[in-house]
XYZ file of C-alpha atoms in Angstrom:
402
model
C -34.384 -5.582 23.011
C -36.363 -2.407 22.369
C -39.703 -2.198 20.584
C -40.060 0.226 17.695
C -42.268 2.655 19.593
C -39.714 3.017 22.358
C -36.959 3.642 19.814
C -39.036 6.195 17.941
C -39.878 8.102 21.123
C -36.218 8.141 22.149
C -35.188 9.457 18.732
C -37.926 12.103 18.868
C -36.604 13.295 22.212
C -33.071 13.594 20.864
C -33.961 15.258 17.557
C -33.594 18.896 18.751
C -30.167 18.074 20.187
C -29.126 16.214 17.027
C -30.149 19.084 14.744
C -28.479 21.663 16.977
C -25.296 19.582 17.061
C -25.373 19.086 13.302
C -25.674 22.848 12.745
C -22.842 23.612 15.165
C -20.537 21.065 13.516
C -21.474 22.158 10.021
C -20.750 25.792 10.733
C -17.422 24.969 12.388
C -15.752 22.283 10.243
C -12.316 20.936 11.132
C -9.886 19.058 8.899
C -8.473 15.566 9.397
C -6.197 15.240 12.447
C -7.228 18.743 13.588
C -10.719 18.020 14.981
C -9.933 19.513 18.387
C -13.224 21.332 18.987
C -15.352 18.583 17.464
C -13.650 16.064 19.734
C -14.167 18.343 22.728
C -17.893 18.489 21.991
C -18.061 14.683 21.873
C -16.052 14.343 25.071
C -18.296 16.775 26.924
C -21.404 14.798 25.981
C -19.819 11.545 27.129
C -18.813 13.101 30.456
C -22.353 14.319 31.046
C -23.655 10.825 30.296
C -21.102 9.169 32.555
C -19.655 7.044 29.744
C -15.900 6.390 30.145
C -13.720 7.151 27.131
C -10.148 7.614 26.007
C -8.400 9.643 23.331
C -6.644 7.770 20.543
C -4.375 9.477 18.035
C -4.756 13.256 18.232
C -8.479 13.653 18.829
C -10.274 10.370 18.088
C -12.586 9.243 20.883
C -13.336 5.650 21.899
C -16.000 5.167 24.578
C -17.393 2.013 26.177
C -20.874 1.449 27.557
C -20.736 -1.838 29.478
C -24.146 -2.869 30.775
C -22.641 -5.557 33.017
C -25.141 -8.048 31.616
C -24.288 -10.914 29.245
C -24.796 -10.091 25.597
C -23.033 -9.305 22.343
C -20.433 -6.604 21.750
C -21.095 -4.021 19.060
C -18.973 -1.140 17.758
C -20.760 1.991 16.513
C -18.553 4.338 14.513
C -18.844 7.886 13.171
C -16.291 10.102 11.429
C -15.741 13.753 12.360
C -13.483 15.391 9.759
C -14.314 17.918 7.046
C -12.792 18.464 3.605
C -10.170 21.079 2.639
C -12.438 23.181 0.420
C -14.788 26.132 0.571
C -18.519 25.602 0.709
C -20.979 27.287 -1.637
C -23.782 29.153 0.164
C -26.392 27.615 -2.135
C -27.456 24.084 -2.973
C -28.746 23.156 -6.442
C -31.902 25.245 -6.038
C -31.430 27.961 -3.432
C -29.812 29.077 -0.159
C -28.655 26.376 2.246
C -30.024 25.990 5.748
C -26.574 26.537 7.211
C -23.099 27.163 5.790
C -19.539 26.814 7.099
C -18.393 29.918 8.943
C -14.685 29.314 8.275
C -12.738 29.273 5.030
C -10.740 26.358 3.701
C -12.846 23.654 5.355
C -16.344 22.350 4.709
C -18.531 19.397 5.633
C -19.316 18.511 2.025
C -19.336 14.762 2.631
C -21.716 14.454 5.583
C -19.469 13.586 8.508
C -21.161 16.271 10.574
C -24.383 14.291 10.178
C -22.639 11.069 11.193
C -21.256 12.585 14.391
C -24.567 14.221 15.299
C -26.485 10.989 14.640
C -24.149 8.862 16.740
C -24.170 11.367 19.608
C -27.961 11.353 19.506
C -27.950 7.556 19.532
C -25.481 7.482 22.451
C -27.755 9.760 24.454
C -30.830 7.672 23.595
C -29.146 4.348 24.364
C -27.726 5.632 27.638
C -31.232 6.701 28.608
C -32.348 3.111 28.103
C -29.233 1.363 29.407
C -31.196 -0.650 31.975
C -32.977 -2.378 29.103
C -29.746 -3.203 27.254
C -27.331 -6.103 27.532
C -23.739 -6.595 26.378
C -21.232 -3.911 25.467
C -21.252 -0.945 23.130
C -18.122 0.754 21.816
C -18.686 4.271 20.479
C -15.947 5.395 18.102
C -15.596 8.967 16.823
C -12.855 8.932 14.183
C -10.871 12.060 13.382
C -9.457 11.402 9.903
C -11.623 9.254 7.658
C -10.840 11.399 4.627
C -7.113 10.693 4.902
C -7.173 7.358 6.711
C -4.909 9.057 9.232
C -5.808 6.824 12.189
C -6.828 3.651 10.354
C -3.756 1.723 11.488
C -4.147 2.997 15.046
C -7.788 1.902 15.178
C -6.991 -1.510 13.748
C -4.281 -2.005 16.348
C -6.524 -0.771 19.177
C -9.244 -3.327 18.442
C -6.938 -6.164 17.405
C -7.269 -7.932 20.778
C -10.785 -6.775 21.680
C -13.638 -9.150 20.983
C -16.254 -7.609 18.695
C -19.313 -9.340 17.339
C -20.022 -6.615 14.787
C -19.036 -3.128 13.628
C -21.677 -0.659 12.409
C -21.445 2.629 10.523
C -23.830 4.898 8.648
C -22.949 7.106 5.706
C -25.413 9.651 4.340
C -25.829 9.130 0.594
C -26.660 11.866 -1.902
C -28.085 9.419 -4.463
C -30.669 8.027 -2.042
C -33.819 9.913 -1.091
C -34.455 11.005 2.482
C -36.629 8.433 4.237
C -34.756 5.428 2.879
C -31.913 3.336 4.223
C -29.825 0.692 2.483
C -28.348 -2.336 4.267
C -27.664 -4.384 1.138
C -25.035 -7.102 1.674
C -21.708 -7.191 -0.123
C -19.089 -4.610 -1.001
C -20.403 -1.128 -0.319
C -17.462 1.243 -0.879
C -14.372 0.692 -2.967
C -10.700 0.271 -2.211
C -8.430 3.265 -2.762
C -5.180 3.439 -4.694
C -3.310 6.736 -4.571
C -0.203 7.748 -6.462
C 2.060 10.723 -7.185
C 4.640 10.822 -9.962
C 7.530 13.263 -10.311
C 8.843 13.495 -13.861
C 12.455 14.709 -13.930
C 13.784 16.196 -17.168
C 16.122 18.972 -18.222
C 14.884 22.524 -18.364
C 15.872 25.388 -20.606
C 14.700 28.145 -22.939
C 11.462 27.536 -24.769
C 13.040 28.606 -28.076
C 15.325 25.539 -28.093
C 13.290 22.501 -26.974
C 15.869 20.319 -28.742
C 18.371 21.245 -26.027
C 15.939 20.283 -23.263
C 14.127 17.185 -22.019
C 10.623 18.406 -21.371
C 9.012 16.730 -18.340
C 5.694 18.291 -19.342
C 5.637 16.536 -22.720
C 6.671 13.308 -21.016
C 3.923 13.641 -18.384
C 1.290 14.458 -21.011
C 2.157 11.291 -22.910
C 2.254 9.247 -19.713
C -1.330 10.216 -19.022
C -2.346 9.408 -22.604
C -0.554 6.053 -22.462
C -2.271 5.240 -19.168
C -5.628 5.674 -20.882
C -4.578 3.147 -23.508
C -3.125 0.772 -20.920
C -6.405 0.757 -18.991
C -8.035 -0.677 -22.129
C -5.373 -3.062 -23.404
C -3.200 -4.104 -20.461
C -5.705 -4.919 -17.733
C -8.349 -7.531 -16.994
C -11.419 -5.701 -18.280
C -13.758 -7.953 -16.271
C -12.552 -6.275 -13.062
C -13.308 -2.585 -12.889
C -10.549 -0.239 -11.766
C -11.219 3.445 -12.252
C -8.395 5.908 -12.890
C -8.371 9.661 -12.440
C -5.677 12.343 -12.493
C -6.493 14.987 -9.916
C -3.542 17.363 -10.143
C -0.666 18.283 -12.420
C 1.895 21.012 -11.723
C 4.872 22.325 -13.690
C 6.537 25.481 -14.864
C 6.318 29.194 -14.182
C 6.358 30.924 -17.599
C 5.365 30.171 -21.168
C 8.922 30.360 -22.544
C 10.663 28.324 -19.838
C 10.812 24.528 -19.993
C 11.005 23.368 -16.357
C 13.164 20.673 -14.863
C 10.266 18.689 -13.437
C 6.541 18.059 -13.621
C 4.432 16.393 -10.952
C 1.032 14.771 -11.242
C -1.125 12.745 -8.888
C -4.308 10.759 -8.996
C -6.262 7.834 -7.647
C -7.751 4.485 -8.527
C -10.827 2.738 -7.121
C -11.585 -0.979 -7.218
C -13.529 -3.752 -5.529
C -10.843 -6.401 -6.033
C -7.583 -5.779 -4.195
C -5.474 -7.906 -6.544
C -6.911 -6.056 -9.545
C -6.037 -2.755 -7.867
C -2.508 -3.903 -7.133
C -1.970 -5.115 -10.703
C -3.319 -1.815 -12.030
C -0.862 0.128 -9.863
C 2.009 -2.018 -11.133
C 0.877 -1.283 -14.707
C 0.666 2.444 -13.977
C 4.192 2.609 -12.597
C 5.632 0.579 -15.497
C 3.902 2.716 -18.131
C 5.116 5.942 -16.480
C 8.724 4.764 -16.215
C 8.802 3.389 -19.771
C 7.240 6.535 -21.240
C 9.670 8.760 -19.340
C 12.611 6.953 -20.934
C 11.231 7.659 -24.418
C 11.530 11.383 -23.668
C 14.920 11.227 -21.996
C 13.331 11.758 -18.597
C 12.878 9.698 -15.455
C 9.695 8.965 -13.522
C 9.998 8.950 -9.747
C 7.153 7.490 -7.690
C 6.834 9.864 -4.731
C 3.650 8.352 -3.302
C 2.003 4.973 -3.799
C -0.793 3.284 -1.851
C -3.022 0.318 -2.634
C -5.410 -0.115 0.271
C -7.126 -3.351 1.234
C -9.920 -1.389 2.925
C -13.139 -2.163 1.067
C -16.203 -1.388 3.194
C -18.419 -4.481 3.206
C -21.721 -5.507 4.748
C -21.812 -9.149 5.780
C -24.807 -11.253 4.661
C -25.751 -12.173 8.233
C -25.705 -8.589 9.512
C -27.619 -7.402 6.452
C -30.356 -9.972 7.086
C -30.484 -9.072 10.776
C -30.713 -5.336 10.024
C -33.482 -5.926 7.492
C -35.488 -7.830 10.111
C -34.912 -4.978 12.579
C -35.921 -2.232 10.189
C -38.994 -3.687 8.505
C -41.213 -3.059 11.571
C -39.610 0.363 12.055
C -39.547 1.746 8.498
C -41.668 -0.662 6.444
C -40.696 -2.073 3.054
C -40.870 1.403 1.535
C -38.087 2.575 3.844
C -35.594 -0.081 2.733
C -33.691 0.382 -0.512
C -31.008 -1.350 -2.555
C -28.176 0.653 -4.063
C -25.214 -0.129 -6.258
C -21.785 -0.120 -4.579
C -20.362 3.365 -4.178
C -16.974 4.076 -5.755
C -16.007 6.389 -2.934
C -13.524 4.946 -0.445
C -13.245 4.864 3.308
C -11.344 2.890 5.990
C -14.312 1.286 7.801
C -12.917 -2.148 6.908
C -10.219 -1.805 9.588
C -12.898 -2.429 12.221
C -14.044 -5.577 10.453
C -10.805 -7.548 10.253
C -12.068 -9.979 12.879
C -15.827 -9.439 12.934
C -18.700 -8.982 10.475
C -19.600 -5.405 9.597
C -22.567 -3.439 8.361
C -22.116 -0.242 6.385
C -25.512 1.399 5.909
C -26.355 4.125 3.397
C -28.789 6.722 4.729
C -30.741 8.738 2.173
C -30.191 12.521 2.420
C -31.381 13.634 -1.040
C -34.343 15.979 -1.375
C -35.034 17.206 -4.892
C -37.784 19.608 -3.815
C -35.315 21.411 -1.540
C -32.475 21.342 -4.084
C -30.390 18.936 -2.006
C -29.122 16.946 -4.973
C -25.408 17.764 -5.337
C -22.885 14.946 -5.047
C -20.535 14.472 -2.117
C -17.324 16.561 -2.178
C -19.163 19.170 -4.230
C -19.346 22.735 -2.793
C -23.142 22.686 -3.313
C -23.644 19.422 -1.369
C -26.174 19.658 1.442
C -27.610 17.057 3.808
C -31.374 17.075 4.227
C -31.702 17.383 7.992
C -34.933 15.390 7.847
C -32.750 12.278 7.517
C -31.175 12.693 10.958
C -33.998 11.122 12.942
C -33.978 8.019 10.747
C -30.254 7.707 11.375
C -30.736 7.804 15.148
C -33.655 5.359 14.995
C -31.755 2.901 12.818
C -28.648 3.027 15.012
C -30.586 2.518 18.237
C -32.827 -0.243 16.904
C -29.960 -2.186 15.387
C -27.827 -1.793 18.505
C -30.482 -2.848 20.996
C -31.636 -5.827 18.952
C -28.125 -6.915 18.063
C -26.884 -6.910 21.652
C -29.774 -9.087 22.743
C -30.716 -11.306 19.805
C -27.915 -11.716 17.258
C -26.368 -15.183 17.187
C -22.700 -14.866 16.168
C -21.439 -17.479 13.743
C -18.551 -19.556 15.040
């Protein structure tokens, strides 16, 4: 167990490294399953610290710090991947502190902060390893945005005893200087779909001789809006969005097909599954009305709903009150973004903390996945402190429920 002053000093010592690492990762973002250089940076740090590790998937890193002393086992996880988009050089008020130096990729969700924070915590915890007990798994995941290694990670830890899994996510709706460890569902489940509407193309002057997949798709989307009101349990929220639609090449040519794709979010898996069944039925039935067919080319209803267990929430609150005070702890509503953290919690309680990174004075107010999104780097130290304090206390003091 570490006292708060020791944790704060350790985080202070690591802060220059954490900020330098954050800047390096932010300027050199890498997409899911292609995080070669990011993974290499993590591996180099682990080698220098003498922490054994292995590569899982393409570039994911799993390391183990075994103190050799009896205690709990805790998994600490960070994600490494960026998004396939270009970053704006300005936030909501002015120029950013640093900007991606490559095109087509950007850390507009905050995974660069997560990796930098966990590396800082690894360095701090290794520096105090003689005061620790139990085992610590450090996981650096390569494809959170796509869930590309979720199944691999679940399989890897299926037969490994874990007492808890921990992750931090920076949160644009929460002010810097605050952290949320509220119990319950924290991030939603994800349902993804893609529909190919097959019709019969032809000249735009004779639509009667064609079967327009565009008209069919347009009415599918309209009918889905109605179905979400009248054909679902309205007491269980399931959001629906259409993110892309593609068809045709010229104004006077009716194409043979039209494709559209979208996503759903939910906090009840059965409600999500029923909503997907409704979506597919509505699309197929509407297609028939227009002499077309609807082909489901992609369909996913994930069970992964990131959740903080009541017992880990209470333990974290007790850890953080002496460190951050009541003013540092916040409650937030569940976030409708999705992520696969739940795969680590199939057989152990989890804690998914939200770390405030919003600073209105600096213009750091844009939402995640927005080109103007920017993490307030002043939040990084709190992330390291929280991770180290929770880890040290958990390994020594947490009493797992049988």
